[in-house]
Coordinates of C-alpha atoms (C1' of nucleotides) in Angstrom, one line a residue:
Chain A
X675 CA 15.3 6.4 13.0
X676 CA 12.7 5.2 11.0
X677 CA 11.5 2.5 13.6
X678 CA 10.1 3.2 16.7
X679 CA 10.0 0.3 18.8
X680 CA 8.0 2.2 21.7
X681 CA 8.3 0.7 24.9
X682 CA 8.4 3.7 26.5
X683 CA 5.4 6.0 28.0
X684 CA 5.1 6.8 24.6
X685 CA 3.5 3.2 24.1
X686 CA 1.2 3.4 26.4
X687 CA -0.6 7.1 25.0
X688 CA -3.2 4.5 23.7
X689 CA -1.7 6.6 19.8
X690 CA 1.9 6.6 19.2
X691 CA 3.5 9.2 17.1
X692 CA 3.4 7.1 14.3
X693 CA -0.3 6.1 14.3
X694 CA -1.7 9.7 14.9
X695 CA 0.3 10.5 11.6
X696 CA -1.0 7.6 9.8
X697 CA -4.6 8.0 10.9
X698 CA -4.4 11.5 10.1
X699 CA -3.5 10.9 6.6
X700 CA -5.6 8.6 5.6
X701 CA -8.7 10.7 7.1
X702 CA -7.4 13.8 5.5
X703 CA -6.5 12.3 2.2
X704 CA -9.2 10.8 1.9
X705 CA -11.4 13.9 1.8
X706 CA -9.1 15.6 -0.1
X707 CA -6.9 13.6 -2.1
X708 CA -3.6 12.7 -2.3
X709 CA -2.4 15.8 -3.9
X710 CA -4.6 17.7 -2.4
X711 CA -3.5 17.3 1.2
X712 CA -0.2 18.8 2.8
X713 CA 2.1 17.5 5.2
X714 CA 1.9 20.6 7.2
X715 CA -2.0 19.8 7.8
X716 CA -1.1 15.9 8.0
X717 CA 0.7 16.9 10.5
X718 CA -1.3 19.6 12.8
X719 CA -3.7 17.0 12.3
X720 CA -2.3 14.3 13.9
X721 CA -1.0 17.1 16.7
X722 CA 2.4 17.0 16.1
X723 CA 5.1 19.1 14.3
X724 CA 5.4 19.0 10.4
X725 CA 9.6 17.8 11.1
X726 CA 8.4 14.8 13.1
X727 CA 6.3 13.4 10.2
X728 CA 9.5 13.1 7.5
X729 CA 12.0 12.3 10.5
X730 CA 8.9 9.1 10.7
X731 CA 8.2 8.3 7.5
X732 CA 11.2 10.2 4.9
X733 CA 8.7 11.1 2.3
X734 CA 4.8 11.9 1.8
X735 CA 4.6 9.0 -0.4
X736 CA 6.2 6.2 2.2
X737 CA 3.8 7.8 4.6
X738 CA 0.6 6.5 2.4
X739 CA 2.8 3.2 1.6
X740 CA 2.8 2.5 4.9
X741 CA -0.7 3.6 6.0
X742 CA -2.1 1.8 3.6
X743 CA -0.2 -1.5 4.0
X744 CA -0.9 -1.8 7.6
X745 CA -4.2 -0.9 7.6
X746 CA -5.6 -2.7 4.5
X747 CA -8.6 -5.5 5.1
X748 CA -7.2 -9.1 5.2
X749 CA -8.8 -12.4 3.8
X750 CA -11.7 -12.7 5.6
X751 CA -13.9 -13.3 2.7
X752 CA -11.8 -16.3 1.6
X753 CA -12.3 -17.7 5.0
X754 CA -15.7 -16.9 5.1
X755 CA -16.4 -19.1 1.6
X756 CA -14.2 -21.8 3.0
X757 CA -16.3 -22.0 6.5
X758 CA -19.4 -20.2 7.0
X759 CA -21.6 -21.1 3.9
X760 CA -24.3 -23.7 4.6
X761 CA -25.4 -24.2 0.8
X762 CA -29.0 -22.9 1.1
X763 CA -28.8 -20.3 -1.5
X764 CA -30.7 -17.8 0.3
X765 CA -29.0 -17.5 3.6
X766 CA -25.2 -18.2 1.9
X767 CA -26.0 -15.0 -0.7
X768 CA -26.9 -13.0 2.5
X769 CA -24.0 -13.7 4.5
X770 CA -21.6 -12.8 1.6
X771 CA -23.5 -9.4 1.2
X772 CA -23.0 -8.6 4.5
X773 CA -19.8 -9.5 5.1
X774 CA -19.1 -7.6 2.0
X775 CA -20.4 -4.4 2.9
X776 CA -19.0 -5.1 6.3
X777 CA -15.5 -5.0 4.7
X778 CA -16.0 -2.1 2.7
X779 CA -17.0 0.2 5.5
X780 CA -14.2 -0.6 7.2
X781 CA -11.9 0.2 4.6
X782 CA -14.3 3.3 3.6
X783 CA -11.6 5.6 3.7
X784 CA -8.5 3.9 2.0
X785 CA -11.2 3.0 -0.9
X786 CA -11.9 6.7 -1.4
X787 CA -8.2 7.6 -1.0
X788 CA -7.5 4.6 -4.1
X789 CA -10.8 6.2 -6.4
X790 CA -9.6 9.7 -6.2
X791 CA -6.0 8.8 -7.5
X792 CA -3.4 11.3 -8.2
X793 CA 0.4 10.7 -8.2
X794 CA -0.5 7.4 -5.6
X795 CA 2.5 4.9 -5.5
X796 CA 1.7 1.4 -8.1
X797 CA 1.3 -0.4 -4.3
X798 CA -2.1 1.2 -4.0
X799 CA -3.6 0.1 -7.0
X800 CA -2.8 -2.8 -6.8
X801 CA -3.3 -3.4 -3.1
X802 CA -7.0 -2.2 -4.1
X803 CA -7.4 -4.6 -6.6
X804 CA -6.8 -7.3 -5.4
X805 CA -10.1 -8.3 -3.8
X806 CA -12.5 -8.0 -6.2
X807 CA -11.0 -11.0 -8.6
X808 CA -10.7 -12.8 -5.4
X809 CA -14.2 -12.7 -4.5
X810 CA -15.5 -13.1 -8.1
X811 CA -13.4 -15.9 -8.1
X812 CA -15.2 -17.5 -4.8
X813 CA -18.2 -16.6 -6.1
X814 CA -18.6 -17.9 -9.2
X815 CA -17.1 -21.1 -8.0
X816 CA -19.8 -21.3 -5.5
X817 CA -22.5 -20.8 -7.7
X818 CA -21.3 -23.3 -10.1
X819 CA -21.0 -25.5 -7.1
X820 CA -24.8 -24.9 -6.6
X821 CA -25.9 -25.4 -10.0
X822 CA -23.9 -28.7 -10.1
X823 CA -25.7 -29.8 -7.1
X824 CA -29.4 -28.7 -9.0
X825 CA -29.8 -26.2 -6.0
X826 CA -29.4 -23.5 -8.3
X827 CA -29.8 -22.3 -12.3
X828 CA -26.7 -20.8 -13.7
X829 CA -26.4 -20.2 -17.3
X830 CA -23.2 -18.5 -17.0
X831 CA -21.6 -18.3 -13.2
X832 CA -19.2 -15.9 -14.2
X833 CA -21.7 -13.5 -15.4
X834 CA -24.0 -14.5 -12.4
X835 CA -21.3 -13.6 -10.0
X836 CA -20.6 -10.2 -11.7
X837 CA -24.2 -9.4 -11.3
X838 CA -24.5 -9.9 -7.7
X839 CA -21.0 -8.2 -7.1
X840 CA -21.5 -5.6 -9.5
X841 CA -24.8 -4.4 -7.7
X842 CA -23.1 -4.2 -3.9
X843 CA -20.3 -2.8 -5.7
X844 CA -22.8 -0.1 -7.0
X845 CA -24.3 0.3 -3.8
X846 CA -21.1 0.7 -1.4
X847 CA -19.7 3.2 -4.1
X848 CA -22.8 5.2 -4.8
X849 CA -22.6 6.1 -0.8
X850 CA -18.8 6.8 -0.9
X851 CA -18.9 10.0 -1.2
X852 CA -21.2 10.5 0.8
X853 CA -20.6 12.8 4.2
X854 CA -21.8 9.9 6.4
X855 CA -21.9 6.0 5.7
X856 CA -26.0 5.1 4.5
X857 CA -27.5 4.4 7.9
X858 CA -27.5 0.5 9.1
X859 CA -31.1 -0.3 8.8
X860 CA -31.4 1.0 5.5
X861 CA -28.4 -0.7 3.9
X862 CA -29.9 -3.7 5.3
X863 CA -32.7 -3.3 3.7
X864 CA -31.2 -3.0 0.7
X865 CA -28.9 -6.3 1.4
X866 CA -32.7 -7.9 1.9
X867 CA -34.5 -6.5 -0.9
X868 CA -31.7 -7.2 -3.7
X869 CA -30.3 -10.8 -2.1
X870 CA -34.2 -11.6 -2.4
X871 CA -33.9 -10.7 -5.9
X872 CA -31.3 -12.8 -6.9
X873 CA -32.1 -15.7 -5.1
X874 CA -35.5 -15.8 -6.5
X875 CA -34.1 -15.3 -9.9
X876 CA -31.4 -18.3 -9.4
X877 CA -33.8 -20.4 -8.0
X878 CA -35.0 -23.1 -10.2
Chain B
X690 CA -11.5 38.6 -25.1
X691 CA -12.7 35.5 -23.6
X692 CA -15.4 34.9 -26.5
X693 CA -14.1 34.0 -29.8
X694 CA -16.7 33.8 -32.4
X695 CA -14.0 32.7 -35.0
X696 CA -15.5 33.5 -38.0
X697 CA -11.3 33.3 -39.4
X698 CA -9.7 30.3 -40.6
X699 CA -9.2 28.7 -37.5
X700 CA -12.6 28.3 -37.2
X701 CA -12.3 26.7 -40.6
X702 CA -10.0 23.8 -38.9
X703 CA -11.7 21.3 -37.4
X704 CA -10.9 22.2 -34.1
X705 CA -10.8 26.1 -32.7
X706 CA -8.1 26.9 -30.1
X707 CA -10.7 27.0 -27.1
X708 CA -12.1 23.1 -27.8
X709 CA -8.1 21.8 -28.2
X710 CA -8.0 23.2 -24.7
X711 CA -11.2 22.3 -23.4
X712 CA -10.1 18.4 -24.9
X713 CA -7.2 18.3 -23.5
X714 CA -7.9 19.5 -20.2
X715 CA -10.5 16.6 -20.0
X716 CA -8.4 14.1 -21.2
X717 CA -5.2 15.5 -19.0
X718 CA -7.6 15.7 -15.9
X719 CA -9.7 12.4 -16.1
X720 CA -5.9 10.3 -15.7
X721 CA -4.3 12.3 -13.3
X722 CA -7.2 14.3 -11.5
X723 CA -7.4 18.5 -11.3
X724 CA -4.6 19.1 -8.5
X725 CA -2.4 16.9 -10.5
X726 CA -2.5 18.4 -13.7
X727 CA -1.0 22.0 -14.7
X728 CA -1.8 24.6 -17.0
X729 CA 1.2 24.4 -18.6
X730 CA 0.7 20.2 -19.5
X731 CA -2.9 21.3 -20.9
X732 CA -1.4 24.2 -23.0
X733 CA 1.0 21.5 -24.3
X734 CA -1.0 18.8 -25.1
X735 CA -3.3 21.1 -26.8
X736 CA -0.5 22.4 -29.1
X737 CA -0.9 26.3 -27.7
X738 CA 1.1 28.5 -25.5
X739 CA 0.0 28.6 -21.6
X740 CA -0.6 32.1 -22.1
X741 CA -3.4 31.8 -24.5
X742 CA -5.0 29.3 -22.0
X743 CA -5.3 32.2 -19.5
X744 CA -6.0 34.5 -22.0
X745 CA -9.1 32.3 -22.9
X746 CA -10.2 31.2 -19.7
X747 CA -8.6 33.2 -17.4
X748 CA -8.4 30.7 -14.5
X749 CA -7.5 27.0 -14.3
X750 CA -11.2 26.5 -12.2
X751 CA -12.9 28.1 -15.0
X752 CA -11.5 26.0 -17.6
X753 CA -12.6 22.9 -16.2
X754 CA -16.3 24.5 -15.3
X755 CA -16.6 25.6 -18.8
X756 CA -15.6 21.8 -19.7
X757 CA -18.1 20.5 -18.0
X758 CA -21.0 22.4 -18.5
X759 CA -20.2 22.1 -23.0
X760 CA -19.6 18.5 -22.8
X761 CA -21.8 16.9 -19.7
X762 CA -24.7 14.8 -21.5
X763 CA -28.1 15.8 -21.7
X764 CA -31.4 14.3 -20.3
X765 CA -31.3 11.9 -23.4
X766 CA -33.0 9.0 -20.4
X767 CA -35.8 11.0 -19.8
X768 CA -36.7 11.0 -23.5
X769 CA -36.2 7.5 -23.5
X770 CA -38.7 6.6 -20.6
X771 CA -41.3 9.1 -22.4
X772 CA -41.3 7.5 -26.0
X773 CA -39.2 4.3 -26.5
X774 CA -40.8 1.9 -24.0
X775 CA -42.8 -0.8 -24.6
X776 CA -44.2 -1.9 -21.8
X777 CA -42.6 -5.4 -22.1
X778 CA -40.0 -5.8 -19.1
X779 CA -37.6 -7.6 -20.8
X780 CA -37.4 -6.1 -23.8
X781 CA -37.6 -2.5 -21.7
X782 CA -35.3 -3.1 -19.5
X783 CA -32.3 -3.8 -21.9
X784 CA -32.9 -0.5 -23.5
X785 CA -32.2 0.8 -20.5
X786 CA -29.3 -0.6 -19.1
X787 CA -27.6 -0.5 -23.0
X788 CA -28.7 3.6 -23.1
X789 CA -27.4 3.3 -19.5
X790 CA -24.1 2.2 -20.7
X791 CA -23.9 4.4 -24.0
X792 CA -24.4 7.5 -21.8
X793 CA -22.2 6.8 -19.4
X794 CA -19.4 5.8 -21.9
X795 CA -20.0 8.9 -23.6
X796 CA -19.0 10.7 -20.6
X797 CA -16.3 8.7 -19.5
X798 CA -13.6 10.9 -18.6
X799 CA -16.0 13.3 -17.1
X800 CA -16.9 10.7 -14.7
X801 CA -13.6 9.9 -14.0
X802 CA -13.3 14.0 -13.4
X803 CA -15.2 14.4 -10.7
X804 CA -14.6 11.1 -9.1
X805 CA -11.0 11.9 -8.3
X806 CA -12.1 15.1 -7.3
X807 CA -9.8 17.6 -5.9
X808 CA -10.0 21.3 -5.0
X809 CA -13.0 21.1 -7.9
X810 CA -15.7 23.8 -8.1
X811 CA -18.7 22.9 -6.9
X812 CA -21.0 22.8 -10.1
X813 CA -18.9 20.0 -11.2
X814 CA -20.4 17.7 -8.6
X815 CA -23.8 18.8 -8.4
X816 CA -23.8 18.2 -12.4
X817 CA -22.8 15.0 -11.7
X818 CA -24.8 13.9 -9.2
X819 CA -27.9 14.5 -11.2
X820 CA -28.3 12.3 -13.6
X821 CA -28.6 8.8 -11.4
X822 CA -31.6 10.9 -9.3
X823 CA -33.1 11.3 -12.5
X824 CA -32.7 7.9 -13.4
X825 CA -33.8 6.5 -10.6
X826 CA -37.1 8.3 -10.2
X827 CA -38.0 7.5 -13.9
X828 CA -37.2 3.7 -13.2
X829 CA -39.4 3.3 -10.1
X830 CA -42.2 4.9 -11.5
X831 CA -41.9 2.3 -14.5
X832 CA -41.6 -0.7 -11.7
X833 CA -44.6 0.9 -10.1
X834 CA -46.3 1.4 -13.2
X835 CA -45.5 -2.3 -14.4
X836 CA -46.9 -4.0 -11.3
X837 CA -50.0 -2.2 -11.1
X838 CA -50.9 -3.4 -14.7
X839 CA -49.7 -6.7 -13.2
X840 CA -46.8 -7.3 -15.7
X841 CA -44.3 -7.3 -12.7
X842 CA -43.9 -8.6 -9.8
X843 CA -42.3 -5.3 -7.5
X844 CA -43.1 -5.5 -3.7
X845 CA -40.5 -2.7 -3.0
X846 CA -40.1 -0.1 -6.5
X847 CA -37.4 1.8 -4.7
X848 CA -35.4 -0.9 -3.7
X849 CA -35.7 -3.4 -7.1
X850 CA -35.5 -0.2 -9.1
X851 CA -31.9 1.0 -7.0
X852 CA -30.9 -3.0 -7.1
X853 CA -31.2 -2.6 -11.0
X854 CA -29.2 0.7 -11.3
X855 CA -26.4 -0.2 -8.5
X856 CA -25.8 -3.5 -10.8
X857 CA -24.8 -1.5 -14.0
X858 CA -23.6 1.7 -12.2
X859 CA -20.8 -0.8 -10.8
X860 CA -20.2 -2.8 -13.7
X861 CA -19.5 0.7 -15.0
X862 CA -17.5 2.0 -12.8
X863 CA -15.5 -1.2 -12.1
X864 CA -14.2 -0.4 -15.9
X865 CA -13.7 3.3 -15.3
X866 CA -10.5 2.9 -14.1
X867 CA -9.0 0.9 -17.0
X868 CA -7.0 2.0 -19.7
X869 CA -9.6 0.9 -21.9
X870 CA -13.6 0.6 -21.7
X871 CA -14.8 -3.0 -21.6
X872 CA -15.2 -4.7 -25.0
X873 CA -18.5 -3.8 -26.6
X874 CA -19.1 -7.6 -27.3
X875 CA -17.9 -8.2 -23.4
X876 CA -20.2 -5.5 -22.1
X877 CA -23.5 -6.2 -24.2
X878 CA -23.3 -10.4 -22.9
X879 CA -22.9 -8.6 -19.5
X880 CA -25.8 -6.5 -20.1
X881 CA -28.1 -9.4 -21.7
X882 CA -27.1 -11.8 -18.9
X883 CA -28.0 -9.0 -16.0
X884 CA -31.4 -8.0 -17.5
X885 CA -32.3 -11.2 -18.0
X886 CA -31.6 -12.5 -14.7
X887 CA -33.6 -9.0 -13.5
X888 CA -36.5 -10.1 -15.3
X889 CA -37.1 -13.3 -14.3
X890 CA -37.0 -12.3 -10.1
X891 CA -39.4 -9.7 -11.6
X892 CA -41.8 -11.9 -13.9
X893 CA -45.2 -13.2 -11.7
Chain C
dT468 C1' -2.3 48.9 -47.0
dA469 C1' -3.8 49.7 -42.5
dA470 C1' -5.9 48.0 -38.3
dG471 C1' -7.1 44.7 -35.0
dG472 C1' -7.4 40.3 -32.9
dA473 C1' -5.3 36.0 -31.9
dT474 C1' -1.2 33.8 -30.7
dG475 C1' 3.8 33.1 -29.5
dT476 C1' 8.0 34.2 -26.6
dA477 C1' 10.4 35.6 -22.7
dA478 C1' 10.6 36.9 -18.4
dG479 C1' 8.9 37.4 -14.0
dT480 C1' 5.8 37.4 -9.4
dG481 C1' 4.2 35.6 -5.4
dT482 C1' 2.8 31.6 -3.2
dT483 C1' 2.9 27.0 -1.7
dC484 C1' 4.9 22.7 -1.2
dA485 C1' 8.0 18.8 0.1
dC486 C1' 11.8 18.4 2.5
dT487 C1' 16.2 19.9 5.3
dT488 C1' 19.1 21.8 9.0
dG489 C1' 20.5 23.2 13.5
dC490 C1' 19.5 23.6 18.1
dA491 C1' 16.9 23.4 22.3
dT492 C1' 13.9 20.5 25.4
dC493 C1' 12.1 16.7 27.7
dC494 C1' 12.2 12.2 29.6
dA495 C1' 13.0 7.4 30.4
dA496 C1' 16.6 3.8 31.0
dG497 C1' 21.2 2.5 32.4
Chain D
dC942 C1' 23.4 11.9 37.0
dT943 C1' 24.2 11.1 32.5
dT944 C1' 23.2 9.7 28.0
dG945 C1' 20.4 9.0 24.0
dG946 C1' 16.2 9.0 21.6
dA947 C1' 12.0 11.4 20.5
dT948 C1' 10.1 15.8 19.8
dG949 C1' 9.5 20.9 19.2
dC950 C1' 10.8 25.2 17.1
dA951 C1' 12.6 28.5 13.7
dA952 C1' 14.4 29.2 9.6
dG953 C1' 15.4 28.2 5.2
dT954 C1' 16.0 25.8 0.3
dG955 C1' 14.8 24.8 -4.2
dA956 C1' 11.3 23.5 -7.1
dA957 C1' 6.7 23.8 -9.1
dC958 C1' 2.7 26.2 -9.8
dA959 C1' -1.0 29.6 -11.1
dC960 C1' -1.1 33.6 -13.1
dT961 C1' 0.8 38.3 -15.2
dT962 C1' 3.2 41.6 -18.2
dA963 C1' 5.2 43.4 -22.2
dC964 C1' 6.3 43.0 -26.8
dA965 C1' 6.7 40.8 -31.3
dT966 C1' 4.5 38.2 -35.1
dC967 C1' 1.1 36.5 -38.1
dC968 C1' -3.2 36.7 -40.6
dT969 C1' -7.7 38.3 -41.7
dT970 C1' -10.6 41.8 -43.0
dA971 C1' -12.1 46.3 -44.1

DNA sequence: TAAGGATGTAAGTGTTCACTTGCATCCAAG
DNA sequence: CTTGGATGCAAGTGAACACTTACATCCTTA
């Protein structure tokens, strides 16, 4: 009942049933927070009838259990440490910042969804914290790696990697409640300006 | 009938019935956001019957509007920038971010309010949302200010200045969520460790 | 002591919500 | 053609919630 193995014309509707549901939550939660949003609209939402989301998903809260876990960001940073970084400080700070906010903005609405809280299952949380203490983690082992290689100074990596976390943390959440993501070019400019700034200030 | 000038005993108490609501509400609120908290669980936790929160407030919207608007924090930043500054980068800028921090900690849970949000009224956002504007005018025109008398080196105010706020707003607001706020020892090497990394990009 | 204001208690109203039930309809696969 | 799964529709259930009403009690003050 629950799974709907689609192989049907159903499938091919480039949105199943179950999608449209999940999409709709997560747009209209979202907005207005956990609490805050009914099935009912979930459901006109997503253009079906209010019966077809529990006969889906069984409860509101599976419903965001399962929206969440399948459309949660995966490890790309990890990979993107383990790969992509050419150990000129400059360019490797750069790359991270984008990729971060690139991540971010793709998970712009589940992030809001987490921050506003309300009777969210544990799963969230923790789903949503998971990634900061992994890229801190990357981080300050990379700039540790730098400063043993006398390509960069760092007194204290772990408070060095804060920093530069801490300030596209800032940045990403400062525009998250925001109507519209900050435009392209002027995030970019921001990525420049502030990278610029810490490299300058790492470098020896 | 909704102003009590309690000249009576409970005036004479430390708290009167109206602040035990106000507190509470606040407290209630900031962990489990506006929608998810009832009038009933504020009467509780204050200690007074749910009628006597209605027959103070009248509606669960005004309660939290007249919460925000007794205990949001003044414009203690702007007095700082106008008298306490040295003209010493360093030394200003860790006034600063540890004001920064003492204001925001002070308003914890109001912070946490209105970034759950909720069906909340709108005042509570536009209170909210004026402080960092404030802040980050009165900072720019300092980085300006600094690098005309040739003390800094700031080739873009806005963006060094936003750089500077984004890094403590999120090393804030990464600890909002926790039971606890950061350990003041924790927080002030964070804070000595940021600024001075900020200084030296800044420093000719 | 009398009066009035603040509070408590009990009961209730109307609404909204998550969730259910029963039945009809459509449509693809066997 | 028939069967079964997915969906729509109409109606409803029980609980929770914001908010109200009516009345009793306490305490201060005049």
């Amino acid at each position: 009942m629950f799974t709907c193995i689609q192989g049907d014309k159903r499938m091919r509707e480039n949105t199943s049933t179950s999608d449209k549901l999940l999409l709709a939550a997560i747009d209209l939660m979202a907005e207005k927070g956990y609490d805050g949003t009914t099935t009912k609209e979930i459901a006109a939402a997503a253009g079906v009838n209010e019966v077809t989301l529990f006969r889906h998903f069984g409860t509101k809260e599976n419903l965001l259990k399962t929206a969440f876990s399948r459309y949660h960001y995966a490890d790309e940073m990890t990979k993107l440490f383990r790969e992509s970084l050419t150990g000129d400080l400059h360019a490797d700070l750069l790359l991270v910042s984008r990729t971060y906010h690139k991540l971010m903005n793709r998970n712009r609405k589940l992030l809001r969804l987490a921050q506003k809280g309300g009777n969210l299952p544990e799963e969230v949380y923790e789903e949503s914290g998971r990634h900061p203490q992994q890229l801190k983690k990357l981080l300050m082992d990379y700039l540790a790696d730098m400063a043993k290689q006398k390509k960069a100074l760092v007194p204290n990596p772990e408070m060095q990697a804060l920093s530069f976390m801490w300030m596209n943390y800032g940045a990403f959440f400062s525009s998250l409640n925001k109507k519209e993501a900050v435009s392209e070019e002027w995030l970019d400019e921001f990525i420049k300006e502030s990278v610029g700034l810490f490299a300058r200030a790492l470098t020896p």
